Amino acid sequence: MARQDLPMLVAHAAAAGLYTNIITSGVLLTQAAMATLTEAGIDHIQLSFQDVRPADADQLGGYRGGHEKKIEAARRIREAGLPLTANFVIHRRNIERVEEMITLGEALGAERIEIAHAQYYGWALLNRNALLPSRDQLEYANTVVAAARERLKGRIAIDYVVPDYYAARPKACMGGWGNRFINISPSGKALPCHAAETLPGFTFPSVRENGLAAIWSESDAFTRFRGTDWMPEPCRACDRREIDWGGCRCQALAIAGDAGLTDPACHRSPDHHLMAEAITAAANAALDLVPRRLHQN
């Protein structure tokens, strides 16, 4: 939403017959911005929420008055006749309010609600001890989401993303590295996933200088972890190697220290014990956060 050319991008994509979706905090989705995006042809907007309590939401989001602006943005989206997805990020500090989050999504008129556990990269990894939920908290959230899905069946779809730290198998991150997706950053860099720039030793090509076909087929950035040839054991001999594609490269780096290793979320990984150690460390840690910079209205 900070991009002044966003309406132009939406209009161009719409003219090309593409489905356009914006995932936004909503704090910059003013009435004027909403009108401009609607005129440009936007199809869908996803609005992110950090909590249902305004003070806690603003602390986590780093924007004073941000929660109120999100509520206003949701109203504008629905008034414009657009489908709304409400994305709620849950963790140790707010997981007890997951039922209230679903209720808020209903009240806002969302057609889809996403309940997603925090992904531990960047700021969240720095604050993992304060954010990683306990198993009891996770089981509580599982129960609430299952009940809500049954109650809202046919009216509101609920997506649920659980934390990898409690998994036995890794997710197929982005459908496999360089297998399905290409992400263009605001600077024009082509990325296999939105977090790929956290990995050292890569030079990501720019669409300002290279065609998409060449980037996809020839660049090291997209071919290095594509397929199965790069895989170490136990991935190389695993019968799920073309299902989960070795898991997440960014998570392998963040937890095991090497993007070329098996994702530690996998129970077969020699580094899987690091997940259990992180859970134990979080259980014994204080809830203090390294704060984001809090902005004024």
XYZ file of C-alpha atoms in Angstrom:
297
model
C 0.000 0.000 0.000
C 2.996 2.328 0.336
C 3.642 2.063 -3.417
C 2.254 5.057 -5.294
C 2.062 2.953 -8.462
C -0.012 0.173 -6.876
C -3.240 1.168 -8.715
C -1.298 1.106 -11.994
C -0.012 -2.404 -11.250
C -3.516 -3.597 -10.383
C -5.016 -2.015 -13.511
C -2.349 -3.535 -15.752
C -2.808 -6.992 -14.200
C -6.590 -6.736 -14.458
C -6.324 -5.741 -18.125
C -4.183 -8.827 -18.721
C -6.908 -11.014 -17.219
C -5.047 -11.773 -13.990
C -6.723 -12.229 -10.603
C -5.445 -9.501 -8.289
C -5.205 -9.869 -4.527
C -3.643 -7.536 -1.961
C -2.429 -8.742 1.428
C -2.181 -5.670 3.633
C -2.026 -4.407 7.200
C -4.823 -2.034 6.223
C -3.399 1.012 8.007
C -2.978 2.853 4.690
C -6.250 1.674 3.147
C -7.996 5.034 3.305
C -11.316 5.789 1.640
C -9.491 7.414 -1.276
C -7.113 4.467 -1.639
C -10.009 2.036 -1.591
C -11.833 3.946 -4.316
C -8.726 4.044 -6.496
C -8.059 0.315 -6.121
C -11.685 -0.542 -6.840
C -11.592 1.529 -10.009
C -8.333 -0.184 -11.015
C -10.042 -3.576 -10.814
C -8.810 -5.189 -7.588
C -10.487 -8.583 -7.031
C -9.789 -9.463 -3.388
C -8.151 -8.032 -0.255
C -6.671 -9.905 2.676
C -6.409 -7.942 5.911
C -3.939 -8.942 8.638
C -4.703 -8.692 12.359
C -2.288 -9.167 15.259
C -4.909 -9.494 18.017
C -8.449 -8.547 18.980
C -7.342 -6.294 21.834
C -6.366 -2.914 20.362
C -3.420 -2.202 22.706
C -1.892 -5.657 22.240
C -2.507 -5.553 18.492
C -0.800 -2.170 18.193
C 2.189 -3.316 20.250
C 2.735 -6.352 18.052
C 1.979 -4.532 14.807
C 4.217 -1.588 15.671
C 1.639 1.056 14.713
C -0.261 3.072 17.308
C -3.936 3.173 16.394
C -3.350 0.466 13.812
C -6.067 -1.906 15.008
C -8.733 0.767 14.671
C -7.539 1.493 11.133
C -7.799 -2.217 10.284
C -11.425 -2.290 11.429
C -12.143 0.752 9.249
C -10.342 -0.876 6.322
C -12.467 -4.037 6.671
C -15.626 -1.923 6.525
C -14.395 -0.171 3.368
C -13.559 -3.475 1.681
C -17.032 -4.859 2.299
C -18.727 -1.588 1.306
C -16.829 -1.775 -1.987
C -18.393 -5.190 -2.590
C -15.067 -7.021 -2.488
C -14.432 -10.388 -0.840
C -12.529 -10.064 2.434
C -10.129 -12.539 4.026
C -9.223 -11.805 7.661
C -5.782 -13.140 8.553
C -5.073 -13.615 12.278
C -1.511 -14.400 13.372
C -1.496 -16.394 16.612
C 1.254 -17.214 19.094
C 1.893 -17.713 22.780
C 0.762 -14.211 23.753
C -2.670 -14.233 22.072
C -3.601 -17.850 21.342
C -6.185 -17.921 24.153
C -8.183 -15.383 22.147
C -8.425 -17.441 18.955
C -12.176 -17.882 19.438
C -12.582 -14.098 19.752
C -10.583 -13.702 16.534
C -12.953 -15.951 14.628
C -15.894 -14.023 16.092
C -14.331 -10.754 14.911
C -13.861 -12.185 11.425
C -17.550 -13.082 11.356
C -18.553 -9.600 12.530
C -16.422 -7.976 9.832
C -18.177 -9.960 7.111
C -15.139 -11.977 6.072
C -15.733 -14.722 3.525
C -12.549 -16.470 4.609
C -10.652 -16.470 7.898
C -7.038 -17.567 8.191
C -5.705 -18.606 11.589
C -1.957 -18.836 11.111
C 0.656 -19.551 13.739
C 3.607 -17.184 13.554
C 6.389 -18.205 11.195
C 9.710 -17.899 12.987
C 11.868 -15.738 10.745
C 13.205 -12.226 11.245
C 11.548 -10.407 14.149
C 9.553 -13.496 15.166
C 12.697 -15.659 15.318
C 14.352 -13.019 17.488
C 11.338 -13.248 19.816
C 10.729 -16.988 19.517
C 10.946 -17.650 23.246
C 8.180 -15.126 23.856
C 5.963 -16.266 20.964
C 6.216 -20.045 20.583
C 3.088 -21.627 22.118
C 3.033 -24.642 24.410
C 1.550 -27.950 23.276
C -1.473 -27.357 25.517
C -2.041 -23.984 23.851
C -1.712 -25.591 20.425
C -4.254 -28.293 21.306
C -6.659 -25.607 22.536
C -6.369 -23.724 19.219
C -6.838 -26.970 17.271
C -10.064 -27.661 19.163
C -11.448 -24.138 18.694
C -10.700 -24.085 14.970
C -12.233 -27.536 14.418
C -15.443 -26.450 16.177
C -15.597 -23.174 14.232
C -15.122 -24.960 10.910
C -18.086 -27.183 11.696
C -20.255 -24.284 12.866
C -19.430 -22.035 9.893
C -19.423 -24.720 7.205
C -20.900 -23.357 3.996
C -20.683 -19.738 5.194
C -17.064 -18.922 6.027
C -14.002 -20.941 5.043
C -11.321 -21.232 7.728
C -7.698 -21.898 6.801
C -5.447 -23.072 9.610
C -1.644 -23.077 9.557
C 0.051 -24.896 12.463
C 3.619 -24.239 13.676
C 6.359 -26.420 12.186
C 7.913 -26.834 15.622
C 5.258 -29.415 16.522
C 5.255 -31.163 13.138
C 6.639 -34.574 12.213
C 6.890 -33.708 8.540
C 7.855 -30.465 6.825
C 5.618 -28.437 4.559
C 6.311 -28.222 0.850
C 7.399 -24.590 1.086
C 6.022 -22.669 -1.919
C 5.266 -26.037 -3.535
C 8.996 -26.712 -3.755
C 11.831 -24.281 -4.461
C 11.487 -22.878 -7.974
C 8.741 -25.397 -8.816
C 5.587 -23.291 -8.936
C 6.028 -19.689 -7.858
C 7.969 -16.602 -8.790
C 7.870 -13.617 -6.447
C 8.826 -10.156 -7.670
C 10.082 -7.894 -4.890
C 9.377 -4.122 -4.864
C 12.891 -3.529 -6.177
C 12.318 -5.870 -9.128
C 14.238 -8.904 -7.879
C 12.804 -12.310 -8.809
C 12.614 -14.654 -5.815
C 11.572 -18.307 -5.397
C 9.817 -17.282 -2.168
C 9.146 -14.028 -0.341
C 11.829 -14.742 2.305
C 14.558 -15.963 -0.051
C 16.673 -12.841 0.425
C 17.446 -14.043 3.963
C 19.665 -16.745 2.421
C 23.356 -15.875 1.960
C 25.318 -16.670 -1.166
C 22.603 -15.831 -3.692
C 22.399 -13.192 -6.389
C 18.768 -12.751 -7.303
C 18.211 -11.541 -10.876
C 16.121 -8.466 -11.589
C 13.198 -8.342 -14.000
C 14.516 -4.922 -15.006
C 17.439 -6.680 -16.682
C 16.270 -10.238 -17.423
C 13.209 -11.930 -18.897
C 11.081 -14.159 -16.669
C 11.664 -17.230 -18.843
C 15.440 -16.936 -18.545
C 15.230 -16.252 -14.802
C 13.034 -19.310 -14.284
C 15.009 -21.727 -16.451
C 18.606 -20.578 -16.181
C 19.332 -18.590 -13.018
C 21.131 -20.226 -10.116
C 18.657 -18.528 -7.780
C 15.837 -20.733 -9.108
C 17.683 -23.937 -10.028
C 19.962 -24.453 -7.004
C 17.311 -26.133 -4.832
C 14.872 -27.153 -7.560
C 13.918 -30.812 -7.837
C 15.743 -33.519 -5.891
C 19.362 -33.610 -7.149
C 20.522 -31.104 -4.507
C 19.091 -33.098 -1.607
C 21.220 -34.591 1.177
C 20.265 -37.722 3.069
C 17.772 -38.564 4.448
C 15.818 -36.562 1.817
C 17.503 -38.166 -1.181
C 16.228 -41.664 -0.314
C 12.892 -40.534 1.180
C 9.620 -41.592 -0.438
C 8.235 -38.096 0.264
C 11.035 -36.218 -1.496
C 8.694 -35.120 -4.313
C 5.903 -34.290 -1.858
C 7.603 -31.974 0.635
C 10.711 -31.225 -1.495
C 12.930 -31.186 1.586
C 10.857 -28.542 3.364
C 11.802 -24.898 3.844
C 15.282 -23.651 2.921
C 14.928 -20.529 5.080
C 13.945 -22.614 8.100
C 16.861 -24.994 7.547
C 19.158 -21.967 7.643
C 17.471 -20.315 10.629
C 17.468 -23.437 12.819
C 20.211 -25.735 11.531
C 22.513 -23.061 10.095
C 22.623 -24.351 6.503
C 19.990 -23.803 3.791
C 21.125 -27.002 2.066
C 20.135 -29.304 4.934
C 16.898 -31.175 5.519
C 14.283 -28.961 7.146
C 14.526 -29.677 10.912
C 10.716 -29.900 11.006
C 11.107 -33.407 9.545
C 11.321 -36.169 12.166
C 13.962 -37.865 9.996
C 16.260 -34.845 10.058
C 19.371 -35.224 12.239
C 18.572 -31.690 13.455
C 14.953 -32.411 14.467
C 15.968 -32.278 18.132
C 16.512 -28.533 17.733
C 12.751 -28.096 17.428
C 12.121 -29.833 20.759
C 14.892 -27.810 22.372
C 13.280 -24.581 21.146
C 9.928 -25.639 22.649
C 11.598 -26.358 25.999
C 13.471 -23.056 25.940
C 10.251 -21.136 25.235
C 8.394 -22.899 28.040
C 10.979 -21.688 30.535
C 11.384 -18.172 29.160
C 9.834 -14.845 30.061
C 7.286 -13.207 27.786
C 9.345 -10.074 27.180
C 9.511 -8.950 23.552
C 12.173 -7.106 21.632
C 9.789 -4.349 20.504
C 9.126 -3.023 17.039
C 9.297 0.735 16.621
C 5.817 2.039 17.435
C 4.568 4.676 14.969
C 2.217 7.537 15.740
C -1.053 8.001 13.814
